[in-house]
Amino acid sequence: MVSPRAEGSRINPQLIVLLGILLGFCLVFTMTTASFFSAENMSNLVRSSAFVIITGAGVTLLMISGNLDLSVGSILALSGCVYAFAAKAGMPVPLAALLGCLSGLAVGMINAVTAVKWKVTPFIATLGTMYGVRGFVFIITDAKTVRGGLPPDFSFLDMSHLGPVPLAFFIVILIVALFYALEKKSLLGKYSFAIGGNRTAAILSGINADGVVMRLYVIVGFLAGLSGVMMGSRLAVGDPNVGVGFEFDVIIAVVLGGTALAGGKGSIVGMIIGALIVQVIGNGLNLLNVLSFWQSIIKGILLVAAVLLNQALVRKKGR
Amino acid sequence: MSETLIEMLGLTKTFPGVVALRDVSFGIERNTVHCIIGENGAGKSTLIKILTGALRKTSGEVSFKGRDWNPRSTGEAMRAGMSVLFQELNVVDQLTVEQNLTLGKERSSFGFERRNETQFEQTVATLRSLDPEITLQQRVGDLSVAQKQVIEIAKAISSNADVIVMDEPTAAISEEEVNRLFAIIRALKDRNVTVVYITHRLTEIFSIGDNVTVLRDGQMIATRSVREVASSCNDDEVESCSELIRMMLGKVVAEHYSAREVPEGDPILEMVEVNSAKLHDVSFALHAGEILGFYGLVGAGKTEIARAIYGLDPMTGTMRVKGREVAFRTPGQAIRGGIAMVPEERRTEGLLTKLSIRENITIMNMRPIRRFGLLSKLRERALARSYIDRLRIVATGSEQGVAKLSGGNQQKVVLSKCLNAESSILLLDEPTRGIDVGAKEEIHGIIRDLAKSGVGVIVFSSELPEILNLCDRIALLYNGRVRRILRNGEDVDSHMIMQIVTDSAGADAQAKVG
């Protein structure tokens, strides 16, 4: 008899392939550019992936449960501007940051109610908040960047270091660790897989599917809020235009990472590698001075190619 | 007259682990209504699926109009003159009657529909002659099931069908509609259409059938002319013909049932005058350690009773668990109240098909694998292992995905899931449907052991042998009502049971007396 530990602790081959793709791109850019593999560029990479990874941690679970959130880009703008307004009004910066996160959570609650309670298709429900929240941000900011009179420590999330390592890095690690544990070790994680895999069977097994999915929407709202606050911190302003298309960056990272759009499978580790692949390609092509139009084409092709590869792997495994 | 239109010779169909049809041979004559009867799982559906192209035969020969017949799709079968009226009707609810009538037969010019007026007129005329009340502009979704059937029949006739196969067409329609359908079926013969009529209601055979074939356990038992069968029955009781029942059921004896003393005492589950959309005044009690069986035909209300208990369907009336009145609104509440259910549909309702055996088994109750709020994969694996050993689930290990298991092993996983919920009441809806004989026996053994350990078990089944082999008491259902509750034993008469659940002549009177 095999010991319980030995069996099944194999690493998913899809993740290895994904990691190989990531390392391959890193290798190519290290050889073709002078500055790719510099400490500065690496730190830059991590900081610019932070937003997608933090929001993506929640979105991965949400998509595993078979749902979708298109409003995270608008939340990014909302929470950044709320953060800036609150700090400008004299609120202590940590409290203002918390308020920013909570504004995201509030949008998550709206999504939870419309998409789950009122059973509006997630695509439509969150498309609604995507437009609604964006418009709301433009109104409260008068479509202008919130700047001037911001306290000096407004950018603490971006500028602070713990030793040589940026604070943002620690936040990412913390969130990732937490959500990795949620995915692997919590009821919420297991229920997400169950609901995405077979909702009827999950409900007949006594799982409160609506409750689980509502919680996931709220969590995603909060995480997008946190990402927005960090973005504001990085830009040193509250920008109502920020985060357009961010929802797709997140979805791309999650899907690249092997999460099925229909739900039932996926992983946060895969999402992180997916986010880094997108980020490394963008960063490397920038360093090579490739025109952004070409970058867009290349990204589009790579996304479809990666999903094709994924499907081929799954099919092989299925036989 | 007796020209053979469809001929089957040694027709066999196997699925992995199960033989659905074994060496079936019989002929269907032109311009007759040929009934095929048999219990659930007898192979009726498989047979018509092969005839109409939804399934491919494994071996044997079929000929249709004198030619070799092996259609690859229902479309191909339809074009060759073999139409089918499935239980799930092939009409599009969102479209109008007119659009449905022409669906799939459109011709187009540059992508725009160009109607063949003469053909269309003909279809409309056919529809009128069948049911003048249906108008062309009605949305099909607003029609009754019977009217939808009429539309399908009109479509079939207008596409020059030689044969229309009807799969239990009366399962979901009212008595008056049944009479109208029968009139249509009789009229079809005048239009040179042969009807293959699948049913398990005996009375219908005598109303419309010319010939009848009995299937049992995938084998052809007999093909007779209905008149011949009728004359061999007692004249006054044609509808409850014992010969057909005997052919359908074979030698039904409770070979594995041994009468046991069931602890009486206070019931752990009581239902008093429960009503729901499909149930009427259902009352019964279940004792700890008892196996109670619910038997009835498809649509008699078995699943509805299970769903009402499990908090899935709204109901009125009183439900008591261990003497305490309860009202479950979700399965979660029912599970916490000590009830677990093995649902009717294994793949769509019972299994988390994308997950492993390990993840499936623990999903209803994760208390045993939780420590300080975290799930332990190690404990989970050990727990899954214990069930794999205990129920003898054949798999490569606890990590195997459940989708690739055989039906019997899948059902054992679903059972394990419910056992792990540690409930005192277990609802089993068709616990061995589509499972091979060996696994069936094993699962029956598990159910008996459970009852011995003090669990109250309710088995909902449309297989009489299963009910007779397993259950201490048997509740007979017809049309959402409990007709009678019997104690299983030597004096239980399977013919009488069949009469009650098929509502054959005299059953009402008997039920009133009993």
Tab-separated table of N, CA and C in Angstrom, chain A residues 29 33 35-36 41 44 48 278-293 295 298-299:
chain	number	residue	atom	x	y	z
A	29	PHE	N	14.711	37.698	-23.204
A	29	PHE	CA	14.872	39.136	-22.983
A	29	PHE	C	16.183	39.444	-22.274
A	33	THR	N	18.350	42.063	-24.361
A	33	THR	CA	18.420	43.440	-23.853
A	33	THR	C	19.435	43.510	-22.719
A	35	SER	N	19.176	45.617	-20.067
A	35	SER	CA	18.685	46.024	-18.746
A	35	SER	C	17.593	45.120	-18.180
A	36	PHE	N	17.162	44.095	-18.930
A	36	PHE	CA	16.044	43.288	-18.437
A	36	PHE	C	16.345	42.681	-17.077
A	41	ASN	N	14.912	46.785	-12.895
A	41	ASN	CA	13.846	46.313	-13.774
A	41	ASN	C	13.021	45.210	-13.107
A	44	ASN	N	10.745	46.705	-10.693
A	44	ASN	CA	9.717	47.356	-11.490
A	44	ASN	C	8.654	46.345	-11.929
A	48	SER	N	4.753	46.360	-10.892
A	48	SER	CA	3.649	46.553	-11.836
A	48	SER	C	2.771	45.304	-11.962
A	278	VAL	N	2.508	37.842	-18.894
A	278	VAL	CA	1.999	39.024	-19.590
A	278	VAL	C	2.894	40.228	-19.295
A	279	GLN	N	3.256	40.374	-18.024
A	279	GLN	CA	4.063	41.510	-17.602
A	279	GLN	C	5.463	41.465	-18.233
A	280	VAL	N	6.081	40.281	-18.233
A	280	VAL	CA	7.438	40.129	-18.776
A	280	VAL	C	7.446	40.424	-20.277
A	281	ILE	N	6.417	39.934	-20.973
A	281	ILE	CA	6.368	40.194	-22.419
A	281	ILE	C	6.263	41.693	-22.683
A	282	GLY	N	5.351	42.350	-21.960
A	282	GLY	CA	5.174	43.781	-22.151
A	282	GLY	C	6.463	44.538	-21.841
A	283	ASN	N	7.048	44.203	-20.710
A	283	ASN	CA	8.271	44.862	-20.262
A	283	ASN	C	9.419	44.621	-21.248
A	284	GLY	N	9.597	43.387	-21.664
A	284	GLY	CA	10.692	43.041	-22.573
A	284	GLY	C	10.537	43.726	-23.918
A	285	LEU	N	9.299	43.726	-24.451
A	285	LEU	CA	9.064	44.357	-25.750
A	285	LEU	C	9.298	45.865	-25.651
A	286	ASN	N	8.951	46.446	-24.495
A	286	ASN	CA	9.245	47.869	-24.277
A	286	ASN	C	10.738	48.126	-24.362
A	287	LEU	N	11.479	47.256	-23.663
A	287	LEU	CA	12.937	47.439	-23.643
A	287	LEU	C	13.530	47.282	-25.039
A	288	LEU	N	12.861	46.450	-25.860
A	288	LEU	CA	13.325	46.257	-27.241
A	288	LEU	C	12.797	47.355	-28.161
A	289	ASN	N	12.093	48.311	-27.559
A	289	ASN	CA	11.513	49.415	-28.327
A	289	ASN	C	10.528	48.967	-29.399
A	290	VAL	N	9.785	47.909	-29.095
A	290	VAL	CA	8.734	47.495	-30.034
A	290	VAL	C	7.531	48.412	-29.841
A	291	LEU	N	7.016	48.874	-30.944
A	291	LEU	CA	5.877	49.782	-30.922
A	291	LEU	C	4.693	49.128	-30.179
A	292	SER	N	3.948	49.903	-29.394
A	292	SER	CA	2.901	49.320	-28.565
A	292	SER	C	1.808	48.674	-29.405
A	293	PHE	N	1.618	49.133	-30.669
A	293	PHE	CA	0.617	48.496	-31.518
A	293	PHE	C	1.014	47.044	-31.785
A	295	GLN	N	2.947	45.324	-29.908
A	295	GLN	CA	2.840	44.606	-28.634
A	295	GLN	C	1.440	44.026	-28.463
A	298	ILE	N	1.016	41.006	-30.631
A	298	ILE	CA	1.775	39.870	-30.087
A	298	ILE	C	1.066	39.288	-28.866
A	299	LYS	N	0.586	40.172	-27.995
A	299	LYS	CA	-0.123	39.700	-26.800
A	299	LYS	C	-1.368	38.893	-27.169
